Amino acid sequence: MSGPPQLRDVEWRRLDARMLLVHPVQEAVRFLPALLVLFITGRTNQRSPWWDVAAVTAVVLLGVSRWFTTRYCIQHGQIELQRGLLKREVIATPAERVRTVDVTAPIWHRALGLAKVEIGTAGGHGVERLVLDALSATEAASLRGELLHRPVAAHSELAQPVPSAAAAASAADATAVEGEPHGTGEAETVLLRLNPAWIRYAPLTTSGLVSAAAILGFAFQLFGDAVQGREEQIGGAISRAQALGLWALVVLVLITALVFVSMLAVTGYVLSYWGFRLTRHPGGTLHVSRGLLTTRATSIEEARMRGVEVGEPLGLRLAGASRLFAITTGLRRRESGPGSAWLSPPAARSAVDAVAAAVVGDRGALTGVLIEHGRAARRRRYVRAVGGAVVLVCGPAALGFWWHWPTGVLAVLLVLCVSSPVLARDRYAGLGHLLTDRHLVTRSGSFSRRRDVLARHGVIGVVLRESFFQRRAGLATLTATTAAGKQGYHVLDVPAGRALDLSHQLLPDTVSQFLATPALAETPPHSPRGQQMLSKGPDNRIY
Amino acid sequence: MWTVEALVLCAVFAAAQVAWWVLDRGPDRSVHVLVAWVSAILAVCYVAVMPVWRYRVHRWEATPTAVYTQTGWLNQERRIAPVSRIQTVDMSRGPVAQLFRLASVRVTTASAAGPLHIQGLDVDVARALVDSLTEATIAEAGDAT
């Protein structure tokens, strides 16, 4: 080598030229409050209009300068992004650390044929994202291909390309899974495509409730203003409502609320998941693209995936549906909002199971019967549910009795109290775990039940928690920590001995040095045979 | 060290109660007296019981391939992390710990749910532990995810 590479040899690339149109608009939006203030004070003070023109020009120039000062390049296994006018920043990250590439196109970007690229890397605790806003659509797609398929060559022994025959064979629901033959090397296998019939599951999720709550918040504010002018009409409406009777009114309000929330949920579903496509690229990545107004395409490298979560909230479960998330490093850690790790929209359970099997490749983990946690865990569920209900309900009930509340309200409280054992039973039924030779499966919950299938080689450490009451009952909660997804997956309320046994099996070399008695891989009588075979321990350093 | 920290916490509560007493101009002091008695009893129990219990439970061990800690008193927690997955090792000393020549060591892994805390170590022991763990992690390759 003739010495370190010179800057001249690097080919710097710029954002797309059409951003010269978009950046000023974005800046104007950002400065809108200031511009409005300027404009209004200019009108009232009879100032010369040249000030306004100057302000607008400054904003446009600022937007345009953003285009001139941003550039990126990929060379020698590093991605570098330079940007900034006053505060120049250079962000460099090794291409090896790229975990996911997100291509988003809001509607105005799509009108111009542009797309925004967000590159997610894994670094320590935080997830740094490089944002390139925006490139032309074709450039974005080729950049994605370049970034994701570059390191795969080095780690090809770890990627598990599932042959298309297997994908076609596992198709349970013909309308959901299609396997296309690998014609050329570039052909992708479509694993899941949106079936519009699934929109009927939308009102069963809580997304409608969340949007309704947000809208109500706004509406109350406007409501206050609207009421002020119209007191007479409102007085008339209220007296008419009172004539209807309290119960009819309550029922009416509930029905309108339900309809409203359902419509919101359906709209949200269509906006988020229209055109949902999950495909597997033979290079070892999964592509998810979805969205109606804002299209969003996420690419997940399969080697970085550590498992899947099958979510079955109560509403979906009753209707025979579920949804699938990917557990992977490098995406925004999922907060309450919909993140980028969706592998399927709320969909029929058979379709979700088929996709999960195709992605994870371990049917036993997905459909296997889970080991129950025993009587002590069941007792704990009952005590917590019934005790909690009694405490929550008895207080207000006593008060209501004292203050002569209508019997209807008391009846409702009583119903809540009586239904708590049903909740407890459902919660216990949802509790379970399983250890196959490649995955740790854990499931818990009733209202929001989740079956987490975590790859064993992704488990970094174990945490055994025993609260005061758990110790009395001989139970413990085992948390398998991992660098992906929610960072730690809990196996709730297992008998303490079983928890130790599980942790020993997850990290055999590590845990065995701390065990008091030299443990053999003792399998409890009711565990499936799959556990006995343990090849070289899962804390083998894959990465 | 834990006793002193518990005492500090109780002192804060007591100070809050004194302030409440002083500021409240009402004639009826019985509520104050009741709350004062209850909190005094609770404080005495807490200060007497918690540090001893916590000391009995607290354990740690560092072998060449893993770190094990046991912490807590009412709710107990045991954590194990293999050395190959450790990312950073930090040592910190709060004001009370500095009085007693003690230190805390925090071992983080790639998982945000996984840091191990070892509290109340003698300063020299803590330094030796940090050094040995740092050497062990340098020897490991890969990015430990």
XYZ file of C-alpha atoms in Angstrom:
688
model
C 0.000 0.000 0.000
C 1.290 3.424 -0.826
C 0.229 5.008 2.448
C -3.111 6.149 3.851
C -5.841 6.834 1.266
C -6.039 10.424 0.094
C -9.291 12.306 0.308
C -9.144 12.914 -3.415
C -9.620 9.246 -4.137
C -12.852 9.103 -2.240
C -15.997 9.550 -4.244
C -18.293 11.664 -2.183
C -21.935 11.410 -2.946
C -24.547 14.022 -2.366
C -28.194 14.000 -1.581
C -30.511 14.139 -4.512
C -30.743 17.482 -6.301
C -34.502 17.573 -5.951
C -33.982 18.166 -2.283
C -33.082 21.719 -3.245
C -36.810 22.134 -3.621
C -37.755 20.283 -0.473
C -35.194 21.572 2.005
C -36.364 25.209 1.910
C -39.916 24.059 2.510
C -38.770 21.968 5.466
C -36.851 24.910 6.875
C -39.824 27.189 6.403
C -41.980 24.773 8.319
C -39.400 24.612 11.062
C -39.225 28.389 11.333
C -42.926 28.904 10.809
C -43.704 30.391 14.226
C -40.891 32.890 13.955
C -41.875 33.797 10.415
C -45.486 34.278 11.400
C -44.542 36.547 14.268
C -42.333 38.574 11.987
C -45.034 38.830 9.377
C -47.714 39.921 11.808
C -45.598 42.478 13.594
C -44.535 43.787 10.216
C -48.147 44.368 9.260
C -49.079 46.068 12.477
C -46.008 48.274 12.642
C -46.184 49.306 9.038
C -42.651 48.197 8.547
C -41.130 47.993 5.151
C -42.024 44.688 3.456
C -38.362 44.161 2.580
C -37.848 42.693 6.040
C -40.236 39.881 5.256
C -38.597 39.201 1.938
C -35.217 39.141 3.637
C -36.443 36.688 6.259
C -37.906 34.338 3.674
C -34.733 34.513 1.601
C -32.658 33.695 4.654
C -34.772 30.640 5.327
C -34.512 29.480 1.724
C -30.768 29.938 1.750
C -30.491 27.981 4.964
C -32.427 25.142 3.410
C -30.345 25.176 0.274
C -27.106 25.274 2.221
C -28.121 22.053 3.867
C -27.919 20.375 0.511
C -24.528 21.823 -0.219
C -23.013 20.882 3.088
C -24.209 17.290 3.319
C -22.345 14.489 1.685
C -21.660 10.866 2.365
C -19.450 8.096 1.131
C -18.886 4.426 1.650
C -15.344 3.244 1.427
C -13.003 0.813 3.124
C -15.845 -0.671 5.099
C -16.831 2.646 6.659
C -19.798 4.892 6.118
C -19.072 8.565 6.575
C -21.570 11.370 6.674
C -20.502 14.999 6.725
C -23.010 17.693 7.366
C -23.596 21.018 9.027
C -22.997 24.622 8.140
C -21.899 26.253 11.356
C -21.293 23.126 13.381
C -19.678 20.658 11.054
C -20.156 17.055 12.050
C -18.633 13.927 10.678
C -20.340 10.719 11.612
C -18.465 7.582 10.740
C -19.520 4.070 11.420
C -18.128 0.748 10.262
C -20.311 -0.881 7.642
C -20.125 -4.100 9.628
C -22.186 -2.609 12.383
C -25.126 -1.780 10.160
C -28.066 -3.737 11.418
C -31.062 -2.366 9.584
C -31.800 0.003 6.761
C -35.121 1.814 6.728
C -36.380 3.510 3.588
C -39.268 5.871 4.284
C -41.151 7.956 1.743
C -43.768 10.392 3.005
C -46.224 11.460 0.430
C -44.451 14.603 -0.667
C -41.203 12.696 -1.073
C -42.965 10.164 -3.199
C -44.400 12.865 -5.398
C -40.850 13.853 -6.295
C -39.551 10.298 -6.455
C -37.428 10.610 -3.346
C -36.941 8.474 -0.279
C -35.391 9.000 3.128
C -32.872 6.439 4.277
C -32.235 5.713 7.935
C -29.345 3.434 8.748
C -29.462 1.758 12.127
C -26.313 0.479 13.759
C -25.777 -1.255 17.024
C -23.502 0.480 19.406
C -23.486 -0.143 23.144
C -26.784 0.804 24.681
C -28.005 3.456 22.342
C -28.825 2.939 18.738
C -27.254 5.494 16.454
C -29.089 6.187 13.267
C -27.628 7.860 10.228
C -30.305 9.747 8.377
C -29.966 10.601 4.698
C -32.853 12.840 3.760
C -33.344 12.253 0.859
C -32.032 10.268 -2.032
C -33.773 9.318 -5.216
C -35.766 6.157 -4.878
C -33.501 4.013 -7.026
C -30.389 5.278 -5.287
C -31.958 4.499 -1.932
C -32.723 0.947 -2.981
C -29.231 0.360 -4.310
C -27.675 1.854 -1.183
C -29.719 -0.512 0.883
C -28.523 -3.442 -1.159
C -24.940 -2.294 -0.886
C -25.028 -1.873 2.866
C -26.829 -5.030 3.776
C -25.243 -7.495 1.457
C -21.714 -6.347 1.889
C -21.005 -7.928 5.294
C -23.018 -11.032 4.578
C -20.168 -12.516 2.561
C -17.995 -12.526 5.653
C -20.579 -14.171 7.855
C -22.199 -16.460 5.347
C -21.869 -19.487 7.584
C -24.321 -17.940 10.011
C -27.067 -16.753 7.697
C -29.678 -19.416 7.259
C -31.128 -19.074 3.804
C -34.266 -21.129 3.793
C -34.698 -22.810 0.436
C -37.834 -21.789 -1.355
C -39.122 -25.358 -1.282
C -39.350 -25.223 2.489
C -41.107 -21.901 2.346
C -43.671 -23.265 -0.060
C -44.091 -26.442 1.954
C -44.851 -24.574 5.137
C -47.598 -22.576 3.502
C -50.662 -23.325 5.516
C -52.860 -20.553 4.266
C -52.604 -20.312 0.526
C -53.758 -16.736 0.384
C -51.077 -15.623 2.805
C -47.832 -17.271 1.842
C -46.504 -17.540 -1.679
C -43.196 -19.067 -2.637
C -41.753 -17.881 -5.891
C -39.064 -19.999 -7.462
C -35.572 -18.572 -7.443
C -35.200 -17.673 -11.065
C -32.168 -15.437 -11.055
C -30.025 -14.744 -8.011
C -31.994 -11.579 -7.314
C -35.439 -13.117 -6.906
C -37.006 -12.654 -3.502
C -39.307 -15.057 -1.745
C -42.523 -13.431 -0.677
C -43.355 -14.651 2.791
C -46.445 -12.633 3.535
C -48.730 -10.303 1.694
C -51.604 -8.324 3.156
C -54.958 -9.948 2.822
C -57.587 -7.176 2.984
C -59.861 -9.478 4.956
C -57.568 -8.877 7.897
C -58.782 -5.326 8.254
C -61.642 -6.710 10.276
C -59.149 -7.349 13.073
C -58.315 -3.674 13.340
C -60.961 -2.654 15.880
C -59.802 -5.413 18.185
C -56.463 -3.824 18.900
C -55.906 -0.905 21.181
C -54.592 1.373 18.479
C -58.048 2.848 17.998
C -58.301 3.639 21.684
C -54.981 5.415 21.677
C -55.929 7.628 18.752
C -59.345 8.270 20.249
C -57.791 9.369 23.503
C -55.508 11.760 21.660
C -58.387 13.167 19.659
C -60.516 13.544 22.761
C -57.775 15.546 24.338
C -57.873 17.979 21.430
C -61.633 17.930 21.313
C -62.019 18.953 24.916
C -59.956 22.010 24.285
C -62.032 23.019 21.290
C -65.163 22.006 23.102
C -64.596 24.613 25.748
C -64.430 27.332 23.132
C -67.384 26.038 21.168
C -69.627 25.833 24.196
C -69.305 29.438 25.133
C -71.500 30.811 22.418
C -74.194 28.185 22.464
C -75.428 27.768 26.009
C -79.096 27.747 25.204
C -78.879 25.028 22.622
C -76.811 22.942 24.946
C -79.281 23.425 27.773
C -82.022 22.151 25.489
C -79.977 19.150 24.433
C -79.178 18.227 28.010
C -82.797 18.308 29.107
C -83.748 16.119 26.165
C -81.017 13.686 27.094
C -82.181 13.564 30.665
C -85.651 12.753 29.463
C -84.258 9.665 27.772
C -83.155 8.218 31.033
C -79.705 7.508 32.332
C -79.281 3.987 31.037
C -80.364 4.753 27.505
C -77.954 7.633 27.504
C -75.095 5.513 28.718
C -75.787 2.870 26.113
C -75.978 5.481 23.383
C -72.692 7.031 24.408
C -71.017 3.648 24.551
C -72.220 2.693 21.099
C -71.068 5.925 19.524
C -67.739 5.608 21.255
C -67.316 2.067 19.982
C -68.155 3.012 16.443
C -65.838 5.983 16.558
C -62.949 3.996 17.986
C -63.474 1.220 15.473
C -63.391 3.642 12.587
C -60.226 5.177 13.887
C -58.643 1.789 14.269
C -59.588 0.729 10.777
C -58.228 3.939 9.316
C -55.019 3.500 11.253
C -54.689 -0.063 10.069
C -55.162 0.831 6.446
C -52.745 3.741 6.668
C -50.057 1.694 8.340
C -50.319 -1.666 6.691
C -51.657 -1.161 3.218
C -49.570 -3.083 0.727
C -47.771 -5.014 3.461
C -45.151 -7.273 1.991
C -42.627 -9.395 3.788
C -39.988 -10.869 1.518
C -36.811 -12.754 2.052
C -33.834 -11.890 -0.092
C -31.440 -14.740 -0.828
C -28.629 -12.529 0.437
C -29.974 -13.115 3.937
C -32.186 -10.147 4.683
C -35.860 -9.739 5.314
C -37.613 -6.809 3.721
C -40.814 -5.357 5.064
C -42.645 -2.696 3.127
C -45.930 -1.163 4.097
C -47.891 2.045 4.231
C -50.462 3.945 2.246
C -49.543 7.621 2.413
C -46.124 7.209 3.938
C -44.464 4.113 2.588
C -41.897 2.560 4.811
C -39.504 -0.193 3.899
C -37.377 -1.834 6.539
C -34.612 -4.297 5.935
C -33.508 -6.625 8.647
C -30.431 -8.736 8.316
C -31.294 -12.262 9.332
C -27.969 -12.847 10.987
C -28.804 -10.041 13.394
C -32.199 -11.393 14.284
C -32.507 -13.080 17.614
C -36.032 -14.360 17.465
C -39.631 -13.273 17.140
C -42.450 -12.227 19.394
C -45.945 -13.437 18.661
C -48.349 -10.920 20.168
C -51.858 -12.029 21.022
C -53.710 -9.295 22.831
C -57.051 -10.285 24.242
C -59.180 -8.933 21.415
C -57.153 -10.556 18.690
C -56.889 -13.809 20.579
C -60.649 -14.155 20.835
C -60.963 -13.602 17.103
C -58.253 -16.073 16.217
C -55.636 -13.577 15.149
C -52.189 -12.485 16.244
C -49.270 -10.415 15.063
C -45.555 -10.857 14.746
C -42.587 -8.747 15.761
C -38.942 -9.369 15.071
C -36.461 -9.419 17.914
C -33.413 -7.843 16.379
C -30.542 -5.625 17.344
C -30.222 -2.235 15.758
C -33.781 -0.959 15.528
C -35.204 1.695 17.816
C -35.964 0.007 21.052
C -39.664 -0.417 20.804
C -41.625 2.103 22.832
C -45.354 2.108 22.967
C -45.636 3.322 19.420
C -45.418 1.063 16.403
C -41.765 0.615 15.716
C -40.119 -0.748 12.650
C -39.902 -4.330 13.810
C -43.297 -5.516 12.573
C -43.145 -8.729 10.630
C -46.856 -8.984 10.151
C -49.886 -6.810 10.725
C -52.634 -8.129 12.953
C -53.588 -11.135 10.878
C -55.162 -14.576 11.001
C -53.275 -16.891 13.286
C -52.574 -19.524 10.679
C -50.888 -16.985 8.445
C -48.838 -15.568 11.288
C -47.733 -19.019 12.371
C -46.675 -19.888 8.856
C -44.612 -16.728 8.531
C -43.072 -17.208 11.949
C -42.078 -20.739 11.059
C -40.521 -19.539 7.822
C -38.578 -16.807 9.590
C -37.462 -18.685 12.643
C -37.234 -22.173 11.220
C -38.166 -23.883 14.463
C -41.742 -25.092 14.426
C -41.368 -26.783 17.774
C -40.669 -23.474 19.427
C -43.683 -21.816 17.879
C -46.352 -24.405 18.313
C -44.934 -26.613 21.021
C -46.915 -27.080 24.184
C -45.450 -24.963 26.929
C -44.447 -26.297 30.299
C -46.772 -25.062 33.012
C -45.428 -23.351 36.050
C -47.219 -25.314 38.687
C -49.623 -24.806 41.506
C -47.727 -22.094 43.288
C -47.752 -19.900 40.227
C -51.447 -20.512 39.768
C -52.094 -19.552 43.372
C -50.132 -16.378 42.892
C -52.173 -15.423 39.824
C -55.406 -15.928 41.697
C -54.282 -14.051 44.754
C -53.068 -11.133 42.718
C -56.130 -10.904 40.497
C -58.812 -11.507 43.094
C -57.016 -9.617 45.815
C -56.397 -6.703 43.524
C -59.987 -6.635 42.385
C -61.288 -6.803 45.943
C -59.068 -3.961 47.033
C -59.891 -1.828 44.018
C -63.581 -2.469 44.094
C -64.491 -2.682 47.749
C -63.318 0.785 48.565
C -65.412 2.582 45.951
C -68.270 0.142 46.539
C -68.406 0.958 50.223
C -68.279 4.642 49.444
C -70.983 4.255 46.838
C -73.212 2.441 49.251
C -72.681 5.160 51.810
C -73.448 7.889 49.339
C -76.368 6.134 47.703
C -75.007 5.784 44.228
C -77.403 4.269 41.711
C -77.489 0.514 41.980
C -76.338 0.186 38.398
C -72.901 1.454 39.267
C -72.654 -0.904 42.211
C -73.716 -3.759 39.984
C -70.962 -2.929 37.534
C -68.383 -2.923 40.312
C -69.686 -6.239 41.559
C -69.423 -7.741 38.112
C -65.810 -6.589 37.916
C -65.077 -8.203 41.216
C -66.705 -11.471 40.290
C -64.963 -11.701 36.939
C -61.511 -11.481 38.473
C -61.140 -15.253 38.927
C -61.783 -15.625 35.221
C -58.978 -13.191 34.569
C -56.746 -15.097 36.942
C -57.416 -18.361 35.166
C -56.693 -16.816 31.814
C -53.465 -15.342 33.107
C -52.356 -18.685 34.420
C -53.286 -20.334 31.154
C -51.072 -17.852 29.378
C -48.068 -18.624 31.546
C -45.549 -21.101 30.297
C -42.102 -21.652 28.902
C -40.201 -24.090 26.742
C -36.606 -24.715 25.891
C -35.889 -26.233 22.498
C -32.446 -26.879 21.171
C -32.261 -23.483 19.530
C -34.763 -21.239 21.269
C -36.094 -20.189 24.608
C -39.846 -19.704 24.483
C -41.703 -17.813 27.155
C -45.287 -16.671 27.292
C -47.257 -14.650 29.781
C -50.168 -12.345 30.214
C -53.831 -12.143 29.472
C -54.751 -8.719 28.156
C -51.549 -8.475 26.222
C -50.265 -11.971 25.833
C -46.971 -12.468 24.110
C -45.084 -15.554 23.130
C -41.417 -14.640 22.910
C -39.214 -16.954 20.949
C -35.638 -15.992 21.693
C -32.630 -17.585 20.041
C -30.390 -19.226 22.581
C -27.226 -17.867 21.087
C -28.597 -14.363 21.643
C -28.821 -14.741 25.395
C -26.135 -12.661 27.024
C -26.751 -13.196 30.725
C -29.379 -14.320 33.179
C -31.061 -12.582 36.075
C -32.961 -14.528 38.711
C -35.350 -12.360 40.656
C -37.156 -13.529 43.738
C -39.423 -11.061 45.432
C -40.370 -11.546 49.054
C -43.594 -13.339 48.206
C -42.025 -15.379 45.479
C -39.488 -16.715 47.934
C -42.294 -17.825 50.245
C -43.890 -19.655 47.337
C -40.661 -21.126 46.028
C -40.873 -19.269 42.733
C -38.517 -17.031 40.822
C -38.574 -14.928 37.698
C -35.845 -15.674 35.224
C -34.846 -12.932 32.813
C -32.709 -13.787 29.845
C -30.927 -10.618 28.846
C -30.099 -10.001 25.250
C -28.903 -7.141 23.104
C -31.970 -7.251 20.888
C -35.593 -6.201 21.086
C -36.710 -5.527 24.621
C -33.249 -6.266 26.037
C -34.563 -8.816 28.499
C -37.226 -11.488 28.249
C -38.864 -12.763 31.391
C -39.977 -16.216 32.347
C -42.392 -15.327 35.129
C -42.974 -17.294 38.277
C -41.201 -20.551 37.585
C -40.334 -22.884 40.422
C -36.916 -21.847 41.680
C -35.232 -25.131 40.907
C -36.507 -25.067 37.365
C -35.250 -21.497 36.985
C -31.766 -22.558 37.969
C -31.990 -25.505 35.664
C -33.030 -23.278 32.782
C -30.240 -20.824 33.385
C -27.781 -23.679 33.539
C -29.007 -24.915 30.202
C -28.908 -21.466 28.631
C -25.339 -20.741 29.694
C -23.887 -24.079 30.772
C -20.225 -23.259 31.143
C -20.907 -19.975 32.828
C -23.537 -20.998 35.314
C -22.109 -24.377 36.265
C -19.151 -22.825 38.040
C -21.495 -21.145 40.485
C -23.757 -24.055 41.253
C -23.433 -25.522 44.713
C -23.821 -29.096 43.575
C -22.169 -30.149 40.345
C -25.277 -30.417 38.215
C -25.774 -32.838 35.401
C -28.261 -31.819 32.788
C -31.081 -33.277 34.799
C -34.283 -33.199 32.867
C -37.428 -32.959 34.943
C -39.881 -35.721 34.155
C -42.299 -33.700 32.062
C -39.896 -31.858 29.820
C -39.614 -32.626 26.141
C -36.677 -34.631 24.909
C -35.308 -31.804 22.838
C -33.414 -30.380 25.797
C -31.048 -33.224 26.267
C -28.980 -32.525 23.242
C -26.745 -29.576 23.929
C -23.928 -28.986 21.576
C -21.206 -26.454 22.323
C -22.685 -23.967 24.723
C -24.678 -20.996 23.543
C -22.249 -18.472 24.911
C -19.905 -19.378 22.108
C -18.939 -16.063 20.753
C -20.792 -15.694 17.506
C -20.226 -11.953 17.600
C -22.384 2.151 54.862
C -25.940 1.066 54.269
C -26.867 1.975 57.814
C -25.643 5.491 57.283
C -27.511 5.773 54.004
C -30.697 4.530 55.635
C -30.237 7.013 58.464
C -29.832 9.811 55.979
C -33.065 8.805 54.285
C -34.941 8.741 57.582
C -33.473 12.069 58.552
C -34.873 13.553 55.370
C -38.328 12.257 56.245
C -38.036 13.550 59.776
C -37.014 16.964 58.521
C -40.020 17.022 56.228
C -42.274 16.238 59.147
C -40.747 18.928 61.307
C -41.285 21.416 58.516
C -44.887 20.314 58.222
C -45.372 20.770 61.964
C -43.940 24.219 61.894
C -45.878 25.367 58.869
C -49.237 23.982 59.830
C -51.091 26.569 61.854
C -54.100 24.412 62.747
C -54.885 23.714 66.381
C -55.291 19.966 66.064
C -51.932 18.251 66.411
C -53.165 14.704 66.707
C -52.638 13.839 63.053
C -49.085 15.076 63.301
C -48.428 13.051 66.379
C -49.869 9.937 64.834
C -47.837 10.279 61.659
C -44.731 11.038 63.694
C -45.137 7.921 65.799
C -45.811 5.692 62.799
C -42.876 6.987 60.861
C -40.595 6.760 63.880
C -41.424 3.103 64.337
C -41.006 2.372 60.645
C -37.727 4.233 60.538
C -36.311 2.337 63.478
C -37.276 -0.980 61.934
C -35.855 -0.001 58.561
C -32.541 1.205 59.913
C -32.137 -1.786 62.166
C -33.180 -4.501 59.767
C -32.341 -3.489 56.214
C -28.559 -3.094 56.345
C -28.030 -6.343 58.187
C -30.330 -8.261 55.865
C -28.802 -6.716 52.799
C -25.311 -7.534 53.998
C -26.251 -11.156 54.530
C -27.705 -11.457 51.058
C -25.092 -9.548 49.127
C -22.563 -11.778 47.379
C -20.339 -11.558 44.388
C -17.841 -13.714 42.604
C -15.686 -13.128 39.560
C -14.113 -16.075 37.805
C -12.034 -15.863 34.633
C -15.123 -16.555 32.551
C -18.058 -15.004 34.393
C -19.273 -12.580 37.032
C -21.965 -13.429 39.543
C -23.736 -11.040 41.915
C -26.467 -11.462 44.457
C -28.180 -8.307 45.728
C -31.269 -7.082 47.487
C -33.015 -7.691 50.766
C -36.814 -7.925 50.432
C -36.612 -8.681 46.723
C -33.479 -10.567 45.889
C -31.815 -10.767 42.567
C -28.993 -12.893 41.207
C -27.229 -11.953 38.024
C -24.731 -13.845 35.944
C -22.859 -12.469 32.985
C -20.136 -14.229 31.022
C -16.948 -12.223 30.657
C -17.150 -12.597 26.888
C -20.241 -10.364 26.840
C -18.992 -7.583 29.093
C -18.693 -4.197 27.448
C -17.723 -1.713 30.148
C -16.557 -1.881 33.744
C -17.019 1.246 35.900
C -16.198 2.116 39.455
C -18.093 4.792 41.336
C -17.989 6.176 44.858
C -20.813 8.158 46.406
C -20.201 10.608 49.278
C -21.114 8.122 52.004
C -19.024 5.437 50.318
C -16.037 7.740 50.272
C -16.360 8.221 54.029
C -16.017 4.504 54.533
C -13.357 3.902 51.866
C -15.757 1.833 49.812
C -16.662 1.735 46.140
C -19.233 0.283 43.769
C -18.434 -1.548 40.589
C -20.824 -1.637 37.662
C -20.400 -4.134 34.855
C -22.441 -3.501 31.734
C -23.172 -5.893 28.928
C -24.580 -5.272 25.500
C -28.049 -5.646 26.917
C -29.527 -2.606 28.611
C -31.280 -4.902 31.062
C -28.075 -6.524 32.123
C -25.756 -4.294 34.203
C -24.387 -5.947 37.283
C -23.801 -3.856 40.397
C -21.474 -4.778 43.202
C -21.799 -2.294 46.030
C -19.806 -1.716 49.140
C -16.479 -3.140 48.034
C -13.293 -2.045 49.688
C -11.583 0.458 47.397
C -8.504 -1.640 46.726
C -10.528 -4.740 46.050
C -12.721 -2.760 43.690
C -9.738 -1.404 41.791
C -8.229 -4.861 41.474
C -11.530 -6.238 40.230
C -11.922 -3.488 37.647
C -8.399 -4.074 36.398
C -8.766 -7.821 36.112
C -12.114 -7.575 34.355
C -10.809 -4.968 31.956
C -7.891 -7.177 31.054
C -10.161 -10.134 30.543
C -12.473 -8.187 28.242
C -9.619 -6.765 26.193
C -8.500 -10.282 25.533
C -11.873 -11.140 24.027
C -12.524 -10.252 20.402
C -15.821 -9.399 18.798
C -18.396 -6.808 19.789
C -20.066 -8.922 22.431
C -23.623 -8.746 21.256
